[in-house]
mmCIF file of C-alpha atoms and ligand atoms in Angstrom:
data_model
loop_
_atom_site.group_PDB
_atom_site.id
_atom_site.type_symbol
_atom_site.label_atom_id
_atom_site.label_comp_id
_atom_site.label_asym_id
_atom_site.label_seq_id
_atom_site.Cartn_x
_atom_site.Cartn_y
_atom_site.Cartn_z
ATOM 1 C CA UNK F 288 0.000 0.000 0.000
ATOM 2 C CA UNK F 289 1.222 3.539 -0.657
ATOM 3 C CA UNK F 290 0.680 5.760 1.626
ATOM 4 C CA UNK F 291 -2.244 8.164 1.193
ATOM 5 C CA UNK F 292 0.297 11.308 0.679
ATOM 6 C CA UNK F 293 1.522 9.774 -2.585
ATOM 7 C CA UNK F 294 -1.819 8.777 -3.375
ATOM 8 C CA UNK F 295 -2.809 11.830 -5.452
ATOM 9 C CA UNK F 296 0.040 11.186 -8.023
ATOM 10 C CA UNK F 297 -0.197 7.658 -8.274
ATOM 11 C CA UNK F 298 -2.556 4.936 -8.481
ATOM 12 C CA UNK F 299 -1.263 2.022 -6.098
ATOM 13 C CA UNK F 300 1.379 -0.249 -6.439
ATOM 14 C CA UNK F 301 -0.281 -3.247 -8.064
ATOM 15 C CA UNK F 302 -2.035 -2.905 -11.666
ATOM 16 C CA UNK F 303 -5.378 -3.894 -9.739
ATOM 17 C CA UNK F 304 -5.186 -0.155 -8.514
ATOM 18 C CA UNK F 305 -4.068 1.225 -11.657
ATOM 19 C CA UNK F 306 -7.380 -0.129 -13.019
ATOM 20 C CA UNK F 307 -9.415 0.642 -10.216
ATOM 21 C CA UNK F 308 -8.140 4.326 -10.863
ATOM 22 C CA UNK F 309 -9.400 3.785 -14.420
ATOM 23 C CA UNK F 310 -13.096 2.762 -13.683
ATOM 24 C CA UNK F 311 -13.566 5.665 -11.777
ATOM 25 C CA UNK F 312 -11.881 7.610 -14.982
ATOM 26 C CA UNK F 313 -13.824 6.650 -17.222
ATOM 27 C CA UNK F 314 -16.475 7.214 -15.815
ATOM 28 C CA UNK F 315 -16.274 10.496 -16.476
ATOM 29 C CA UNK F 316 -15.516 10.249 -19.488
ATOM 30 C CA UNK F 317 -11.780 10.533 -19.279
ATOM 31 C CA UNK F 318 -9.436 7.466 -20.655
ATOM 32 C CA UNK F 319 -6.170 6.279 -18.997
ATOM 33 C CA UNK F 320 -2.481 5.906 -20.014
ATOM 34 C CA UNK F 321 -1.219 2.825 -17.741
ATOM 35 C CA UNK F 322 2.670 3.470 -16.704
ATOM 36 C CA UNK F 323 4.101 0.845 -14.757
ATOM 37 C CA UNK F 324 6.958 2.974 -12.662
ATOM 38 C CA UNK F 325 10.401 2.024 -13.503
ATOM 39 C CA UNK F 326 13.298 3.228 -15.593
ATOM 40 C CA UNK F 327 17.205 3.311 -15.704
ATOM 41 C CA UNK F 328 18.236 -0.291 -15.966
ATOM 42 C CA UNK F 329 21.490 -0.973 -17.021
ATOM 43 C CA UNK F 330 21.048 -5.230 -16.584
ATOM 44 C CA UNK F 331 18.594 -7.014 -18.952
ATOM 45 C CA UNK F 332 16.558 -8.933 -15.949
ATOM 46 C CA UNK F 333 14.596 -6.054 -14.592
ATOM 47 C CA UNK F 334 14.125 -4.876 -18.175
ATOM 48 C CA UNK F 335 12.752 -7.792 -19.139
ATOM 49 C CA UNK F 336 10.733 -8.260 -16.106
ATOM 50 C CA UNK F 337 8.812 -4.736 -17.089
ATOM 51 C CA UNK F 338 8.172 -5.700 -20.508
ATOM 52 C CA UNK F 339 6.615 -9.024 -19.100
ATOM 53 C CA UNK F 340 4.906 -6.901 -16.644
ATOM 54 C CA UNK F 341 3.425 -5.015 -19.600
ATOM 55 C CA UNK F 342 2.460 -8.103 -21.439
ATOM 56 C CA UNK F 343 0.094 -8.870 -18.267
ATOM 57 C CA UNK F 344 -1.136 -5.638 -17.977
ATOM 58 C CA UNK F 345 -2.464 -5.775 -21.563
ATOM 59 C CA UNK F 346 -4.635 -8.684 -20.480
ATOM 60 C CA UNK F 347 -5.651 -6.998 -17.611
ATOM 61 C CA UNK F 348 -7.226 -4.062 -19.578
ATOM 62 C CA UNK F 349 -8.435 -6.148 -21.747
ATOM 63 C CA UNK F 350 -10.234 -8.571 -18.986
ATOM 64 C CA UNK F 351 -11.829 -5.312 -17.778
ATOM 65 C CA UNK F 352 -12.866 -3.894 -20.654
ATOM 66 C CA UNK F 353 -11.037 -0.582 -19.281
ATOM 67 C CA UNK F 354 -10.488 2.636 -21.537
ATOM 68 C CA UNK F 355 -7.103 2.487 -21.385
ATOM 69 C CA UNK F 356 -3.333 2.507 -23.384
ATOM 70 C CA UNK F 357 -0.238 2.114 -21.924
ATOM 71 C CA UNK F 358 3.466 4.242 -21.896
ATOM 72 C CA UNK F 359 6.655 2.991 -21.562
ATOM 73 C CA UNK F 360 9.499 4.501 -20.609
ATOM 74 C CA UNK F 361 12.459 3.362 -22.902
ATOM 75 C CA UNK F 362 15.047 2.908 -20.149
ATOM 76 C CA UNK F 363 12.780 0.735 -18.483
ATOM 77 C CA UNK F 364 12.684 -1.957 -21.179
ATOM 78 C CA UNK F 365 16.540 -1.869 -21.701
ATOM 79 C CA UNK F 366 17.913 0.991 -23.760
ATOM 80 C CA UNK F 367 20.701 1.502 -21.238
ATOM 81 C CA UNK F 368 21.368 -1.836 -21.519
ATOM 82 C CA UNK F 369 21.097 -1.943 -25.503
ATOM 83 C CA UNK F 370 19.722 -0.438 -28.178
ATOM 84 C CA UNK F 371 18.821 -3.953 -29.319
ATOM 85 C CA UNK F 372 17.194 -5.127 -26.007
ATOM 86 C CA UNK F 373 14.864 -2.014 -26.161
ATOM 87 C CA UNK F 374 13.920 -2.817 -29.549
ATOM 88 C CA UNK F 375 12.944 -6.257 -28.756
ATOM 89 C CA UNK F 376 11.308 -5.542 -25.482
ATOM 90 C CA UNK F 377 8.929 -2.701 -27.200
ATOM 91 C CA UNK F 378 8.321 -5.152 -30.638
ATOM 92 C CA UNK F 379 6.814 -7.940 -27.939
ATOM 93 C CA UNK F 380 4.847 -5.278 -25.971
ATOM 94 C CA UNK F 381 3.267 -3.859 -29.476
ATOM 95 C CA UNK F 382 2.766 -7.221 -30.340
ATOM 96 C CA UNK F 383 0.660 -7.997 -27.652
ATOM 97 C CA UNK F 384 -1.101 -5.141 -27.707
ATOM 98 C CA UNK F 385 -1.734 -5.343 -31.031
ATOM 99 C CA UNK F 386 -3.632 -8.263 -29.868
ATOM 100 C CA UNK F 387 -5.679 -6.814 -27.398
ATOM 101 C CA UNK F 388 -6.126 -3.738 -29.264
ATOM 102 C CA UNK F 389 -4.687 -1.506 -26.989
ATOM 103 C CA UNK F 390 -2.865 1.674 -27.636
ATOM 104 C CA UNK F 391 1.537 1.733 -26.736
ATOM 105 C CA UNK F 392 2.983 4.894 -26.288
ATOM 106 C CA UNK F 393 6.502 5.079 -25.843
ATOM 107 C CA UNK F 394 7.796 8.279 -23.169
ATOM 108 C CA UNK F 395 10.661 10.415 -24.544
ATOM 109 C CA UNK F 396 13.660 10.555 -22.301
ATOM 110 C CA UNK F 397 16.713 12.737 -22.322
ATOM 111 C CA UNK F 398 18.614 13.539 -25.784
ATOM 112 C CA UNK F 399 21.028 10.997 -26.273
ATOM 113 C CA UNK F 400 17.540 8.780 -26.383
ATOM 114 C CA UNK F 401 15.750 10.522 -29.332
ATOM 115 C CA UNK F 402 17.840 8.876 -32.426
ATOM 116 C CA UNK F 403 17.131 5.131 -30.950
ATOM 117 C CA UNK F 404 13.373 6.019 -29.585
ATOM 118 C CA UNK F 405 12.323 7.963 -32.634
ATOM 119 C CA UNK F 406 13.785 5.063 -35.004
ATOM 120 C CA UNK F 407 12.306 2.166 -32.582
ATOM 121 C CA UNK F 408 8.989 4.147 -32.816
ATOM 122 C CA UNK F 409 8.920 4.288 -36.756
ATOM 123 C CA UNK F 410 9.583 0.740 -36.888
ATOM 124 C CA UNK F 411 6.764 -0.507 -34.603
ATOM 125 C CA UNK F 412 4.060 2.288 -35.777
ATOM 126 C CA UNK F 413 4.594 0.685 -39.580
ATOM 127 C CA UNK F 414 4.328 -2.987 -38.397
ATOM 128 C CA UNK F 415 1.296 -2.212 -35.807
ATOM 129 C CA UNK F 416 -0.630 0.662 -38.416
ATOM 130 C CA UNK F 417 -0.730 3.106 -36.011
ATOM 131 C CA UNK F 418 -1.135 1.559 -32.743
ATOM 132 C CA UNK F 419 1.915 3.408 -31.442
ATOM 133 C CA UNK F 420 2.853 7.175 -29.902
ATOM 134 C CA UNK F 421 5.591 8.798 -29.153
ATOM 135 C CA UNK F 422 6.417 11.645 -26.992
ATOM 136 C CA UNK F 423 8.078 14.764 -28.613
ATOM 137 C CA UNK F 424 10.080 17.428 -26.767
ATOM 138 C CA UNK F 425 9.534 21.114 -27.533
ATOM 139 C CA UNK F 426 12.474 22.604 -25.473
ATOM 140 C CA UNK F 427 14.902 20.439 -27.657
ATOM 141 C CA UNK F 428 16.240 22.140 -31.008
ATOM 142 C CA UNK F 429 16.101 19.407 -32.936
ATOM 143 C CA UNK F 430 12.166 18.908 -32.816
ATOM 144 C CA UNK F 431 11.152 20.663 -36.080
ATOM 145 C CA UNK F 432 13.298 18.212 -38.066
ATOM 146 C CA UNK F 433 11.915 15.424 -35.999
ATOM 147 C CA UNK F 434 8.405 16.551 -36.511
ATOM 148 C CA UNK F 435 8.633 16.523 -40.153
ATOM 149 C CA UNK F 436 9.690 12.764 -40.260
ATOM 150 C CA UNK F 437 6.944 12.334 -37.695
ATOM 151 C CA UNK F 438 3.917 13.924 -40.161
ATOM 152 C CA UNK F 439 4.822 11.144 -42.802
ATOM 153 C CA UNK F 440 4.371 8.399 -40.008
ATOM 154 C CA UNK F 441 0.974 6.603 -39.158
ATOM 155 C CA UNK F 442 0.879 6.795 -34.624
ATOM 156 C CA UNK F 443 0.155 9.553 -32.852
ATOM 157 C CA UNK F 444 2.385 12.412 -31.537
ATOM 158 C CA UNK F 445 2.660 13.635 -28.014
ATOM 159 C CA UNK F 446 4.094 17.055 -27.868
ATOM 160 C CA UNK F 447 5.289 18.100 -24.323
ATOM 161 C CA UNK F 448 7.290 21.195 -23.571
ATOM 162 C CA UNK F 449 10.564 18.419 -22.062
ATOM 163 C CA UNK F 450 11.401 17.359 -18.817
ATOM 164 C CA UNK F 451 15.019 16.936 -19.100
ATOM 165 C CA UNK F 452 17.244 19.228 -17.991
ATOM 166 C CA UNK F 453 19.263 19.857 -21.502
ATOM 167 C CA UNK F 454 22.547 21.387 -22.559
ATOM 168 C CA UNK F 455 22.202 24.807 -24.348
ATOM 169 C CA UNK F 456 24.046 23.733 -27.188
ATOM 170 C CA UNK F 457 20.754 21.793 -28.238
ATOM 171 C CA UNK F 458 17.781 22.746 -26.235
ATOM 172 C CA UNK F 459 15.887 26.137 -25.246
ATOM 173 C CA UNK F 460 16.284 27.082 -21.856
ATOM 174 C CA UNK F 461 14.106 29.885 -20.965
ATOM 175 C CA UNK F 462 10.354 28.896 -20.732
ATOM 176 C CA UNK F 463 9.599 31.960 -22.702
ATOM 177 C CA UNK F 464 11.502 30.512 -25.784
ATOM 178 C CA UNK F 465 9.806 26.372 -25.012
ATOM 179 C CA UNK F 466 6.210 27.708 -25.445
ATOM 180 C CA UNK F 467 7.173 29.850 -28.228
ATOM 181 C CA UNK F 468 8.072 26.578 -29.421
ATOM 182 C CA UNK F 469 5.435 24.699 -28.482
ATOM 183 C CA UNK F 470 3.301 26.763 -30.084
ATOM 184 C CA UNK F 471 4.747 26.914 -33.324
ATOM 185 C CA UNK F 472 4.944 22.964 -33.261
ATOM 186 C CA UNK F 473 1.081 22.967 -32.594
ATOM 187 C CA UNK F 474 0.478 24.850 -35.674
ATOM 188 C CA UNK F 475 2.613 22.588 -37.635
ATOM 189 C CA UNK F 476 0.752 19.530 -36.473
ATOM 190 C CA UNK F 477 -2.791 20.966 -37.052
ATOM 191 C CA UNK F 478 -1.333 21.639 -40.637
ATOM 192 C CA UNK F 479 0.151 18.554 -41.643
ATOM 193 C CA UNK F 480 -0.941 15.754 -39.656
ATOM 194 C CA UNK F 481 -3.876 13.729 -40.570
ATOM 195 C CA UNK F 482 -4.503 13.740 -36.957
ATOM 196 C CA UNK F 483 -3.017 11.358 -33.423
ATOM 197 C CA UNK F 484 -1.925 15.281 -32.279
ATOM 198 C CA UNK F 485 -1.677 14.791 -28.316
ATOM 199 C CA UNK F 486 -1.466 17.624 -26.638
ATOM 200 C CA UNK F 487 0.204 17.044 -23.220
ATOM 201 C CA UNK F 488 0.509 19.952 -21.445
ATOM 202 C CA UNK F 489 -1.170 21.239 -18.280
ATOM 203 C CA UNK F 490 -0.847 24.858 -19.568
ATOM 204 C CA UNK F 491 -4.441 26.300 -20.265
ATOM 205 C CA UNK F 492 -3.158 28.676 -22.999
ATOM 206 C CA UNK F 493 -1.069 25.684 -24.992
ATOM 207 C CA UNK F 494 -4.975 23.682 -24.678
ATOM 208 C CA UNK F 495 -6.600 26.951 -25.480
ATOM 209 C CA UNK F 496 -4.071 27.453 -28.571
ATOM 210 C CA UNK F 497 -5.049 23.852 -29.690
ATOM 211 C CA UNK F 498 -8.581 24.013 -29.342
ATOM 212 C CA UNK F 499 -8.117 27.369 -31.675
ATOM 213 C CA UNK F 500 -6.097 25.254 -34.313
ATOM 214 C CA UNK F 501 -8.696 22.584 -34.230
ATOM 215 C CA UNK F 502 -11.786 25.192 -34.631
ATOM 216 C CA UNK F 503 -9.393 26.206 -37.803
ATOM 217 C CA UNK F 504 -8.137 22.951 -39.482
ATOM 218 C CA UNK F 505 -10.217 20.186 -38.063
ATOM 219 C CA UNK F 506 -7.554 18.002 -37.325
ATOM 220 C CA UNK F 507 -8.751 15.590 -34.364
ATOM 221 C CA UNK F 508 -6.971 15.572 -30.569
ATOM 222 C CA UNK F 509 -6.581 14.669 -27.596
ATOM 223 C CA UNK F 510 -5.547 16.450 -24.495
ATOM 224 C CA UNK F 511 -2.810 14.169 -22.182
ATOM 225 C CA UNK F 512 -2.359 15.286 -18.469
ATOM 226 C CA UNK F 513 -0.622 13.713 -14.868
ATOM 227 C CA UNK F 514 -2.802 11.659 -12.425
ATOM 228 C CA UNK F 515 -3.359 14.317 -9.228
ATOM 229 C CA UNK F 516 -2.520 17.869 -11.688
ATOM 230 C CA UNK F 517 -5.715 20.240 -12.604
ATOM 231 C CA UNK F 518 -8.315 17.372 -12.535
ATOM 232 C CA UNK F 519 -11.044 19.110 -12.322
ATOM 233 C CA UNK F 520 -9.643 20.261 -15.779
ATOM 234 C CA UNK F 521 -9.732 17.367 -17.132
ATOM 235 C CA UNK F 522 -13.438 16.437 -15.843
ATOM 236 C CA UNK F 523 -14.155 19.684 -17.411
ATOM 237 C CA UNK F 524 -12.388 19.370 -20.679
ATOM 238 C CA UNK F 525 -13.784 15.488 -20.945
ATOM 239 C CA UNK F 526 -17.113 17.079 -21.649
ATOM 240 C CA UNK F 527 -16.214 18.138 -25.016
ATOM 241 C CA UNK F 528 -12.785 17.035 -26.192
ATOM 242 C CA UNK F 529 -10.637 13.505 -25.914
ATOM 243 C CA UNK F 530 -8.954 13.267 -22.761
ATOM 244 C CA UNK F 531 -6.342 11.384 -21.232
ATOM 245 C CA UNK F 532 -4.938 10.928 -17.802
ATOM 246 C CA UNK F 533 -1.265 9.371 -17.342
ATOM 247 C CA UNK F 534 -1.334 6.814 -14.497
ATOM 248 C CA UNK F 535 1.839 6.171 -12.511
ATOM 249 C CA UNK F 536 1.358 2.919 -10.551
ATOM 250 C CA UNK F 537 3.709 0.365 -9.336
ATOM 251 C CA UNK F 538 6.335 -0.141 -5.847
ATOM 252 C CA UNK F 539 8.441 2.231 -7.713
ATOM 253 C CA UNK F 540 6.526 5.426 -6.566
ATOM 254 C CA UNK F 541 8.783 7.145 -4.045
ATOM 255 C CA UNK F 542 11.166 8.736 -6.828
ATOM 256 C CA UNK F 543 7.969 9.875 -8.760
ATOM 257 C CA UNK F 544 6.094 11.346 -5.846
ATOM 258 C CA UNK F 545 9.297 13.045 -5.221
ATOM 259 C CA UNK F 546 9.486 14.360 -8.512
ATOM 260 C CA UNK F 547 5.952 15.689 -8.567
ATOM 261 C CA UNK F 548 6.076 17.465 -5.281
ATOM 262 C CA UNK F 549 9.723 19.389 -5.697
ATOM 263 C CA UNK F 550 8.135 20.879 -9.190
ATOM 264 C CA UNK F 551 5.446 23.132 -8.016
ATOM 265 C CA UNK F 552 5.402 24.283 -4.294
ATOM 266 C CA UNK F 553 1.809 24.068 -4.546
ATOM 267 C CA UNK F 554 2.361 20.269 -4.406
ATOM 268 C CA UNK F 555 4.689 20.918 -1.583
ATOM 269 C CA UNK F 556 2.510 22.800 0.315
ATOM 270 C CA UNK F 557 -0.200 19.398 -0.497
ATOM 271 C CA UNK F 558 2.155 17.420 1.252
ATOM 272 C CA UNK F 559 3.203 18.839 4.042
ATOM 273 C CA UNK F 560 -0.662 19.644 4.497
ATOM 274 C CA UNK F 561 -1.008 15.765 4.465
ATOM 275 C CA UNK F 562 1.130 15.028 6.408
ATOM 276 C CA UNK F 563 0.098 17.441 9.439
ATOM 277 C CA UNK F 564 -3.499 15.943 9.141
HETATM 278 P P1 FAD Z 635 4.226 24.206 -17.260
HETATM 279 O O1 FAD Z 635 5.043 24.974 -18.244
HETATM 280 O O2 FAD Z 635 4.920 23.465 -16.173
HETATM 281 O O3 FAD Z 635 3.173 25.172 -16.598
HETATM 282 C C1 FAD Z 635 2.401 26.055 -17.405
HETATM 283 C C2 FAD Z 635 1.098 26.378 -16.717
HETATM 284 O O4 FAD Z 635 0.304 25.173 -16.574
HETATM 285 C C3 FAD Z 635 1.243 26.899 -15.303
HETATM 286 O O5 FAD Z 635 1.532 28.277 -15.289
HETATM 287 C C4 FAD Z 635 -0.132 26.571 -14.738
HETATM 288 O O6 FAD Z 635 -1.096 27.489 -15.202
HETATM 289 C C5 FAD Z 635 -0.427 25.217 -15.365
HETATM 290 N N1 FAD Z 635 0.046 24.141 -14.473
HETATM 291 C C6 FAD Z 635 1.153 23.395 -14.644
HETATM 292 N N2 FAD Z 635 1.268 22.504 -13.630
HETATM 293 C C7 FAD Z 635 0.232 22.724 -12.802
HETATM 294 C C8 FAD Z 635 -0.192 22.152 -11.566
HETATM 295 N N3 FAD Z 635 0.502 21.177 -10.957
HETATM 296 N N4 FAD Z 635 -1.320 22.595 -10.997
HETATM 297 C C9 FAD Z 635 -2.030 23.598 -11.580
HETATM 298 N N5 FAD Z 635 -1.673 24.189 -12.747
HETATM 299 C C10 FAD Z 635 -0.559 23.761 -13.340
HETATM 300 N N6 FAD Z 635 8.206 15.002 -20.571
HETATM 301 C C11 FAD Z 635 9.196 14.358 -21.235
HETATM 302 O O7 FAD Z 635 10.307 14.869 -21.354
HETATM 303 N N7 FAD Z 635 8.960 13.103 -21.765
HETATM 304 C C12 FAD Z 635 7.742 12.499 -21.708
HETATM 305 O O8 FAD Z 635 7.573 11.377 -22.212
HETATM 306 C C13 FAD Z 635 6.683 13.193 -21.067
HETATM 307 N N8 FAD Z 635 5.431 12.678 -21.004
HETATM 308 C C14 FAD Z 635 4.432 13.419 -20.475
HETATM 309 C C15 FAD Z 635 3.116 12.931 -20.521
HETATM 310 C C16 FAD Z 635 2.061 13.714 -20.085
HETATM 311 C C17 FAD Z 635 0.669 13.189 -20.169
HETATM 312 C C18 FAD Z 635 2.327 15.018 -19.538
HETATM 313 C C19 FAD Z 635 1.200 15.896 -19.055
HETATM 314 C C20 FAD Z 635 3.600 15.486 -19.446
HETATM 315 C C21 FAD Z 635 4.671 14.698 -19.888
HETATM 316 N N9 FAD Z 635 5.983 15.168 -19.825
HETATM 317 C C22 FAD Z 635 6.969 14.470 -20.471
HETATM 318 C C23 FAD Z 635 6.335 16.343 -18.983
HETATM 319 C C24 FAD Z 635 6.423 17.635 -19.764
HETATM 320 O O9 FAD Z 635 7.562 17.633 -20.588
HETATM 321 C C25 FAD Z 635 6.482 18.867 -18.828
HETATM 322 O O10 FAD Z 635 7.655 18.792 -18.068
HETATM 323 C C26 FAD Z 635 5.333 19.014 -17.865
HETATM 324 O O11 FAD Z 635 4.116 18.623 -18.441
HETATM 325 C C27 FAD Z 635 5.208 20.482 -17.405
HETATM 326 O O12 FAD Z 635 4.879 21.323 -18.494
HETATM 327 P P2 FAD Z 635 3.386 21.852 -18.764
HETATM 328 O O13 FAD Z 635 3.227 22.042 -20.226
HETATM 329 O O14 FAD Z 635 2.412 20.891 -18.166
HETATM 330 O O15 FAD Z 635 3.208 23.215 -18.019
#
């Protein structure tokens, strides 16, 4: 059991939870992106133990009938260990999914990732039609290039603004400059992609700005935000557009709690509020 402090940012430790937390999701209209906590392994065992992991959870969504796809992180299924063993690890996870019908997306981490992610994305997207995302980073420099491969590429696109802390050589560093960026990469979506535009962001003007681009090219979306950030937002937003919540769950949760709490001292102030009570 986690404790109920952590409890807002993710669902429970065991994949029961995780689709617990989805029932009462979608019932409300909102769907759920499964992400089974975990990343960083540099020895094939615990990668392959996530994948595996994965592989039951895809049964498990599909035993409840729950509205729900799936990320993975690509560190988690062995990309520190080798390119190779990520590749493999992500081809059986699409495979079964591709079985149960259930959406993979794969998470974007830091830059020396993007070659081997993007590439490992392209691959599985043709073989599964579309039954594959990927997550896109707006702060790095390199996106528009990436995004123009992307618009020729069946899968949908998450564009988030990057949650890596980047050299300047290749990345934007004041915020400023990232939703500048973001922007812009919205508009190129709405104009070129046939649709699968996600737009994760918690930012109400980026989800104002794409509702606006919608209105003007009727290109479809959905809108992607964290488990325990602006939910009432989301309830809100479910009554007219696609939403999306992403689901942390697993024994992994300390780190990610962390994470979520030392970003926004609103979330601090959550905590320590918790805790006191
Ligand atoms: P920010 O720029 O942080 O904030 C802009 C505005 O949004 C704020 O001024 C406020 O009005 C509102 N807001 C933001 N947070 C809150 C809050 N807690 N409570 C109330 N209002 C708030 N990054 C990656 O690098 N790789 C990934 O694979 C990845 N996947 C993601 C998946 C999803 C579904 C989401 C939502 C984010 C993901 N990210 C990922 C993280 C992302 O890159 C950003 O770091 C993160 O979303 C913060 O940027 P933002 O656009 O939400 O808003």
């Amino acid at each position: 059991m986690i404790p109920p402090i952590a409890s807002k940012f993710v669902a429970g430790e065991s994949p029961a939870e995780a689709l617990e937390h989805t029932r009462h999701l979608n019932d409300r209209n909102v769907k759920a992106i499964l992400n089974l906590l975990g990343e960083h392994y540099h020895e094939r065992g615990p990668a392959d133990e996530d994948a595996e992991a994965y592989v039951r959870l895809l049964e498990d969504i599909d035993t409840a009938e729950a509205e729900a796809c799936i990320s993975v992180k690509p560190s988690q299924v062995g990309l520190d260990v080798e390119t190779t063993v990520f590749r493999e690890n992500m081809e059986r996870i699409t495979d079964a999914a591709a079985k149960k019908d259930v959406f993979v997306w794969i998470d974007m981490e830091d830059h020396e990732t993007t070659d081997a992610t993007l590439d490992t994305f392209e691959e599985l997207t043709r073989k599964h039609e579309g039954g594959v995302g990927v997550c896109i980073q707006a702060n790095l420099k390199r996106t528009e290039e990436d995004l123009k491969r992307l618009a020729d590429l069946p899968g949908k696109v998450r564009l988030v603004k990057g949650a890596y802390d980047e050299p300047e050589s290749i990345a934007l560093k004041e915020k400023e400059e990232v939703n500048a960026a973001y922007r812009e990469y919205l508009e190129f979506m709405f104009e070129e992609f046939d649709g699968g535009i996600a737009v994760g962001s918690h930012d109400p003007a980026m989800i104002e700005y794409a509702k606006e681009l919608h209105e003007e090219h009727g290109t479809d979306f959905e809108i992607q935000m964290l488990m325990g950030v602006r939910e009432d937002a989301q309830y809100e937003l479910a009554e007219e557009y696609e939403v999306y919540q992403y689901v942390p769950y697993g024994g992994k949760w300390l780190s990610y709690f962390y994470r979520r709490i030392m970003e926004r001292k609103e979330n601090l102030l959550f905590a320590v509020r918790a805790i006191l009570s």
